[in-house]
Coordinates of N, CA and C in Angstrom, one line a residue:
M1056 N 4.7 -22.7 -21.5 CA 5.8 -22.1 -20.9 C 5.9 -22.9 -19.6
K1057 N 7.3 -22.9 -19.2 CA 7.7 -23.3 -18.0 C 8.0 -22.2 -17.1
K1058 N 7.3 -22.3 -15.9 CA 7.4 -21.2 -14.9 C 8.7 -21.2 -14.2
S1059 N 9.3 -20.0 -14.1 CA 10.8 -19.8 -13.4 C 10.4 -20.2 -11.9
L1060 N 11.5 -20.8 -10.9 CA 11.4 -21.0 -9.6 C 10.6 -19.6 -8.9
A1061 N 11.0 -18.6 -9.0 CA 10.5 -17.3 -8.5 C 9.0 -17.2 -8.7
D1062 N 8.7 -17.5 -9.9 CA 7.1 -17.6 -10.3 C 6.3 -18.6 -9.5
R1063 N 7.0 -19.8 -9.4 CA 5.9 -20.7 -8.6 C 5.9 -20.2 -7.3
I1064 N 7.3 -19.8 -6.8 CA 7.1 -19.6 -5.1 C 6.2 -18.5 -5.1
E1065 N 6.3 -17.4 -5.8 CA 5.1 -16.4 -5.7 C 3.7 -16.8 -5.9
E1066 N 3.5 -17.5 -6.8 CA 2.1 -18.3 -6.9 C 1.7 -19.0 -5.5
Y1067 N 2.6 -19.7 -5.1 CA 2.2 -20.6 -4.0 C 1.9 -19.7 -2.9
I1068 N 2.7 -18.5 -2.5 CA 2.5 -17.6 -1.6 C 1.1 -17.1 -1.9
K1069 N 0.7 -16.6 -2.8 CA -0.4 -15.9 -3.1 C -1.6 -16.7 -2.8
V1070 N -1.6 -17.8 -3.2 CA -2.7 -18.9 -3.0 C -2.7 -19.2 -1.6
L1071 N -1.7 -19.1 -0.7 CA -1.8 -19.5 0.8 C -2.5 -18.1 1.4
I1072 N -2.2 -16.9 0.7 CA -2.7 -15.8 1.4 C -4.3 -15.7 0.8
A1073 N -4.8 -16.1 -0.1 CA -6.0 -16.0 -0.8 C -6.7 -17.0 0.2
R1074 N -6.3 -18.2 0.5 CA -7.1 -19.0 1.7 C -6.9 -18.6 2.9
S1075 N -6.2 -17.7 3.2 CA -6.3 -17.3 4.6 C -7.4 -16.3 5.0
E1076 N -8.1 -16.5 6.1 CA -9.2 -15.7 6.4 C -8.7 -14.4 6.5
A1077 N -7.6 -14.1 7.1 CA -7.2 -12.7 7.7 C -6.2 -12.1 6.6
Q1078 N -6.4 -12.8 5.4 CA -5.3 -12.2 4.1 C -4.1 -12.0 4.5
Q1079 N -3.5 -13.0 5.6 CA -1.9 -13.0 5.8 C -1.5 -14.1 6.4
I1080 N -0.3 -14.5 6.2 CA 0.3 -15.9 6.4 C 1.4 -15.4 7.1
E1081 N 2.0 -16.6 7.8 CA 3.3 -16.6 8.2 C 4.0 -17.8 8.2
I1082 N 5.2 -17.8 7.5 CA 5.8 -19.2 7.2 C 7.2 -19.1 7.4
Q1083 N 7.6 -20.3 7.5 CA 9.1 -20.6 7.8 C 10.0 -20.4 6.5
R1084 N 10.9 -20.0 6.4 CA 11.7 -19.5 5.4 C 12.2 -21.0 4.8
A1085 N 12.9 -21.6 5.9 CA 13.6 -22.9 5.6 C 12.6 -23.9 5.1
E1086 N 11.2 -23.8 5.5 CA 10.4 -24.8 5.0 C 9.9 -24.6 3.7
L1087 N 9.6 -23.6 3.3 CA 9.2 -23.1 2.0 C 10.5 -23.3 1.3
A1088 N 11.7 -23.2 1.7 CA 12.9 -23.4 0.6 C 12.8 -24.9 0.4
E1089 N 12.7 -25.7 1.5 CA 12.7 -27.2 1.3 C 11.3 -27.7 0.3
T1090 N 10.4 -27.0 0.5 CA 9.4 -27.4 -0.3 C 9.6 -27.2 -1.9
F1091 N 10.2 -26.1 -2.3 CA 10.8 -25.8 -3.4 C 12.3 -26.4 -4.0
S1092 N 13.0 -27.0 -2.9 CA 14.3 -27.5 -3.4 C 15.2 -26.4 -3.7
C1093 N 15.3 -25.2 -2.9 CA 16.0 -24.2 -3.1 C 16.6 -23.6 -2.0
V1094 N 17.2 -22.6 -2.3 CA 18.0 -22.1 -0.9 C 17.3 -21.2 -0.2
P1095 N 17.3 -20.8 1.0 CA 16.3 -19.8 1.8 C 16.5 -18.3 1.2
S1096 N 17.7 -17.9 0.7 CA 17.9 -16.8 0.0 C 17.1 -16.6 -1.2
Q1097 N 16.6 -17.7 -1.9 CA 15.8 -17.5 -3.1 C 14.4 -17.1 -2.6
V1098 N 13.9 -17.7 -1.5 CA 13.0 -17.2 -0.8 C 12.5 -15.8 -0.5
T1099 N 13.8 -15.4 0.3 CA 13.9 -14.1 0.6 C 13.8 -13.2 -0.6
Y1100 N 14.5 -13.3 -1.7 CA 14.7 -12.8 -2.7 C 13.3 -12.3 -3.8
V1101 N 12.2 -13.7 -3.4 CA 11.1 -13.3 -3.9 C 10.1 -12.6 -3.1
V1102 N 10.3 -12.5 -1.6 CA 9.3 -11.9 -0.8 C 9.7 -10.3 -1.1
A1103 N 10.9 -9.9 -1.0 CA 11.4 -8.8 -1.2 C 11.2 -8.1 -2.5
T1104 N 11.2 -8.8 -3.8 CA 11.1 -8.1 -5.0 C 9.4 -8.4 -5.4
R1105 N 8.6 -9.2 -5.0 CA 7.3 -9.6 -5.6 C 6.1 -9.1 -4.3
F1106 N 6.5 -9.0 -3.3 CA 5.5 -8.6 -2.2 C 5.8 -7.3 -1.7
T1107 N 5.7 -6.4 -2.2 CA 6.1 -4.8 -1.8 C 4.9 -4.2 -1.6
E1108 N 5.1 -3.1 -0.9 CA 3.9 -2.2 -0.8 C 3.1 -1.7 -2.0
K1109 N 4.0 -1.5 -3.0 CA 3.3 -1.0 -4.2 C 2.4 -2.1 -5.0
S1110 N 3.0 -3.3 -4.8 CA 2.0 -4.3 -5.4 C 0.9 -4.9 -4.5
G1111 N 0.9 -4.1 -3.3 CA -0.3 -4.3 -2.2 C -0.1 -5.5 -1.1
Y1112 N 1.2 -5.5 -0.7 CA 1.6 -6.3 0.3 C 2.4 -5.7 1.4
L1113 N 2.4 -6.3 2.5 CA 3.4 -5.6 3.7 C 4.0 -6.9 4.1
S1114 N 5.2 -6.8 4.1 CA 6.1 -8.3 4.5 C 6.9 -8.0 5.6
E1115 N 7.2 -8.9 6.7 CA 7.9 -8.5 7.6 C 8.8 -10.3 7.9
S1116 N 10.2 -9.9 8.4 CA 10.8 -11.2 8.5 C 11.7 -11.0 9.4
R1117 N 12.1 -12.5 10.1 CA 12.8 -12.4 11.1 C 13.6 -13.8 10.8
R1118 N 14.9 -13.5 10.8 CA 15.8 -14.6 10.4 C 16.5 -15.4 11.8
G1119 N 16.8 -16.7 11.8 CA 17.3 -17.7 12.9 C 16.4 -18.5 12.9
G1120 N 16.8 -19.3 13.9 CA 15.8 -20.6 14.3 C 14.3 -20.5 14.1
K1121 N 14.0 -19.5 15.1 CA 12.6 -19.3 15.0 C 12.1 -18.2 14.0
G1122 N 13.0 -18.1 13.1 CA 12.4 -17.1 12.0 C 11.4 -17.4 11.1
F1123 N 10.8 -16.5 10.6 CA 9.6 -16.5 9.9 C 9.4 -15.2 8.8
I1124 N 8.7 -15.4 8.0 CA 8.1 -14.3 7.0 C 6.5 -14.2 7.3
R1125 N 6.3 -13.0 7.6 CA 5.0 -12.5 7.6 C 4.5 -11.9 6.5
I1126 N 3.6 -12.1 5.7 CA 3.2 -11.1 4.4 C 1.7 -11.0 4.6
S1127 N 1.2 -9.7 4.5 CA -0.3 -9.3 4.5 C -0.5 -8.5 3.5
C1128 N -1.7 -9.0 3.2 CA -2.4 -8.3 1.9 C -3.1 -6.9 2.5
C1129 N -2.9 -5.8 1.6 CA -3.4 -4.4 2.4 C -3.9 -3.8 1.0
E1130 N -4.5 -4.6 0.4 CA -5.4 -3.9 -0.6 C -6.4 -2.6 0.1
L1131 N -7.3 -3.3 1.3 CA -7.9 -2.4 1.9 C -7.4 -0.9 2.1
D1132 N -6.0 -1.0 2.3 CA -5.4 0.4 2.6 C -5.6 1.1 1.3
K1133 N -5.5 0.5 0.0 CA -5.4 1.4 -0.8 C -6.8 1.9 -1.2
E1134 N -7.8 1.0 -0.9 CA -9.0 1.6 -1.0 C -9.4 2.8 -0.2
A1135 N -9.1 2.5 1.1 CA -9.2 3.7 2.2 C -8.7 5.0 1.5
A1136 N -7.4 5.0 1.4 CA -6.6 6.2 0.7 C -7.4 6.8 -0.5
R1137 N -7.6 5.7 -1.5 CA -8.4 6.1 -2.8 C -9.5 7.1 -2.0
E1138 N -10.5 6.5 -1.2 CA -11.8 7.3 -0.8 C -11.3 8.7 0.1
S1139 N -10.2 8.5 0.6 CA -10.0 9.9 1.5 C -9.4 10.7 0.5
K1140 N -8.6 10.4 -0.4 CA -8.1 11.4 -1.7 C -9.5 11.6 -2.3
Q1141 N -10.3 11.0 -2.5 CA -11.4 11.6 -3.3 C -12.3 12.6 -2.5
E1142 N -12.3 12.4 -1.4 CA -13.0 13.1 -0.4 C -12.5 14.8 -0.1
L1143 N -11.2 14.6 -0.1 CA -10.2 15.6 0.0 C -10.6 16.5 -1.4
F1144 N -10.4 15.9 -2.5 CA -10.7 16.7 -3.7 C -12.0 17.5 -3.9
I1145 N -12.9 16.5 -3.3 CA -14.4 17.1 -3.5 C -14.4 18.2 -2.3
F1146 N -13.9 18.2 -1.3 CA -13.7 19.4 -0.4 C -13.3 20.4 -0.9
I1147 N -12.3 20.5 -1.9 CA -11.2 21.4 -2.7 C -12.3 22.1 -3.4
D1148 N -12.8 21.1 -4.4 CA -13.9 21.4 -5.4 C -15.2 22.3 -4.9
R1149 N -15.7 21.8 -3.6 CA -16.6 23.0 -2.8 C -16.0 24.0 -2.6
L1150 N -15.2 24.1 -2.0 CA -14.2 25.5 -2.0 C -14.3 26.3 -3.0
L1151 N -13.9 25.7 -4.4 CA -14.0 26.4 -5.5 C -15.5 26.9 -5.8
E1152 N -16.5 25.9 -5.7 CA -17.9 26.5 -5.8 C -18.4 27.7 -5.1
V1153 N -18.0 27.8 -3.8 CA -18.6 28.9 -3.2 C -17.4 29.7 -3.2
E1154 N -16.4 30.0 -4.0 CA -15.5 31.0 -4.4 C -14.7 31.4 -3.0
I1155 N -14.1 30.3 -2.2 CA -13.2 30.8 -1.2 C -11.9 30.9 -1.4
I1156 N -11.4 29.7 -2.5 CA -10.6 29.9 -3.2 C -10.6 29.7 -4.7
S1157 N -9.5 30.3 -5.5 CA -9.6 30.4 -6.8 C -9.3 29.3 -7.5
Q1158 N -9.6 29.0 -8.9 CA -9.4 28.1 -9.8 C -8.0 27.6 -9.9
K1159 N -7.0 28.5 -10.0 CA -5.7 28.4 -9.8 C -5.2 27.8 -8.5
E1160 N -6.0 28.3 -7.5 CA -5.5 27.9 -6.1 C -5.9 26.3 -5.9
G1161 N -7.1 25.9 -6.5 CA -7.7 24.6 -6.3 C -6.7 23.5 -7.1
E1162 N -6.3 24.1 -8.3 CA -5.4 23.1 -9.1 C -4.1 23.0 -8.3
M1163 N -3.6 24.3 -7.9 CA -2.3 23.9 -7.0 C -2.5 23.1 -6.1
L1164 N -3.5 22.9 -5.2 CA -3.7 22.3 -4.0 C -3.6 20.7 -4.5
K1165 N -4.5 20.4 -5.3 CA -4.5 19.1 -6.1 C -3.3 18.6 -6.6
H1166 N -2.5 19.6 -7.2 CA -1.2 19.0 -7.7 C -0.2 18.8 -6.4
V1167 N -0.3 19.6 -5.5 CA 0.4 19.4 -4.2 C 0.5 18.2 -3.6
I1168 N -1.0 17.8 -3.3 CA -1.5 16.6 -2.8 C -1.2 15.4 -3.5
S1169 N -1.1 15.5 -4.7 CA -0.8 14.3 -5.6 C 0.7 14.1 -5.5
K1170 N 1.3 15.1 -5.7 CA 2.8 14.9 -5.9 C 3.3 14.3 -4.4
S1171 N 3.0 15.1 -3.6 CA 3.4 15.0 -1.9 C 2.8 13.3 -1.6
S1172 N 1.8 12.7 -2.0 CA 1.1 11.5 -1.8 C 2.1 10.5 -2.2
Q1173 N 2.8 10.9 -3.3 CA 3.6 9.6 -3.7 C 4.8 9.3 -3.0
E1174 N 5.2 10.2 -2.0 CA 6.3 9.8 -1.0 C 5.8 9.2 0.0
V1175 N 4.5 9.2 0.3 CA 3.9 8.5 1.6 C 3.6 7.5 1.6
A1176 N 4.0 6.4 2.4 CA 3.7 4.8 2.5 C 2.7 4.6 2.6
Q1177 N 2.1 3.5 1.6 CA 0.7 3.3 1.1 C -0.2 3.2 2.4
E1178 N 0.2 2.5 3.6 CA -0.5 2.2 5.0 C -0.8 3.4 5.5
Q1179 N -0.2 4.7 5.1 CA -0.6 6.1 5.7 C -1.1 7.0 4.7
K1180 N -1.5 6.7 3.8 CA -1.9 7.7 2.9 C -3.4 8.1 3.2
S1181 N -4.1 7.4 3.6 CA -5.6 7.5 4.2 C -5.3 8.8 5.3
Q1182 N -4.4 8.6 6.3 CA -4.1 9.5 7.5 C -3.6 10.9 6.8
F1183 N -2.6 10.6 5.7 CA -2.1 12.0 4.9 C -3.1 12.5 4.5
F1184 N -4.2 12.2 3.9 CA -5.2 13.0 3.2 C -5.9 13.4 4.0
D1185 N -6.6 12.7 5.2 CA -7.3 13.3 6.2 C -6.6 14.4 6.9
A1186 N -5.4 14.4 7.3 CA -4.9 15.3 8.0 C -4.8 16.4 7.1
F1187 N -4.4 16.5 5.6 CA -4.3 17.4 4.8 C -5.6 18.2 4.7
K1188 N -6.8 17.4 4.7 CA -8.1 18.3 4.7 C -8.5 19.0 6.0
F1189 N -7.8 18.5 7.3 CA -8.3 18.8 8.4 C -7.4 20.2 8.7
A1190 N -6.2 20.2 8.1 CA -5.0 21.4 8.2 C -5.8 22.4 7.1
L1191 N -6.4 22.1 6.1 CA -7.0 23.0 5.2 C -8.3 23.9 5.6
A1192 N -9.1 22.7 6.5 CA -10.2 23.4 6.9 C -9.7 24.4 8.2
D1193 N -8.7 24.2 8.9 CA -8.3 24.8 10.0 C -7.7 26.2 9.5
F1194 N -6.9 26.3 8.4 CA -6.4 27.5 7.8 C -7.7 28.5 7.5
L1195 N -8.7 27.6 6.9 CA -9.7 28.7 6.3 C -10.5 28.9 7.4
K1196 N -10.6 28.7 8.7 CA -11.1 29.4 9.7 C -10.7 30.4 10.2
K1197 N -9.6 30.8 9.9 CA -8.7 32.1 10.2 C -9.3 33.4 9.6

């Protein structure tokens, strides 16, 4: 099966990122368009639709003569956020064990945390979970 132009551009960029020591690349939009014999807007489309935060990437671009596209892999942020969320849920479970909060309150806290964190940008989720944990601990000191 023949791959679409967008698929080939995406694959090429992913290979460049994988080969990069910092898991980040900076490329010229015009040069990449020339490599694939397409218009620069096609490159912009691929970056905008396939290199999103939800798919584990951060992208930044600047147009013009010295313009560039910078794409970074942010998988580490997802792992840090996952660990922070687990730590927060363990903290809540501990509060349940020592009967500081009820089962219903624990379930409510976990639900609120899970739903609220969906609206937080990936690179900020770890901070969100940590801040929630500190706020909860501060409240319990009262």
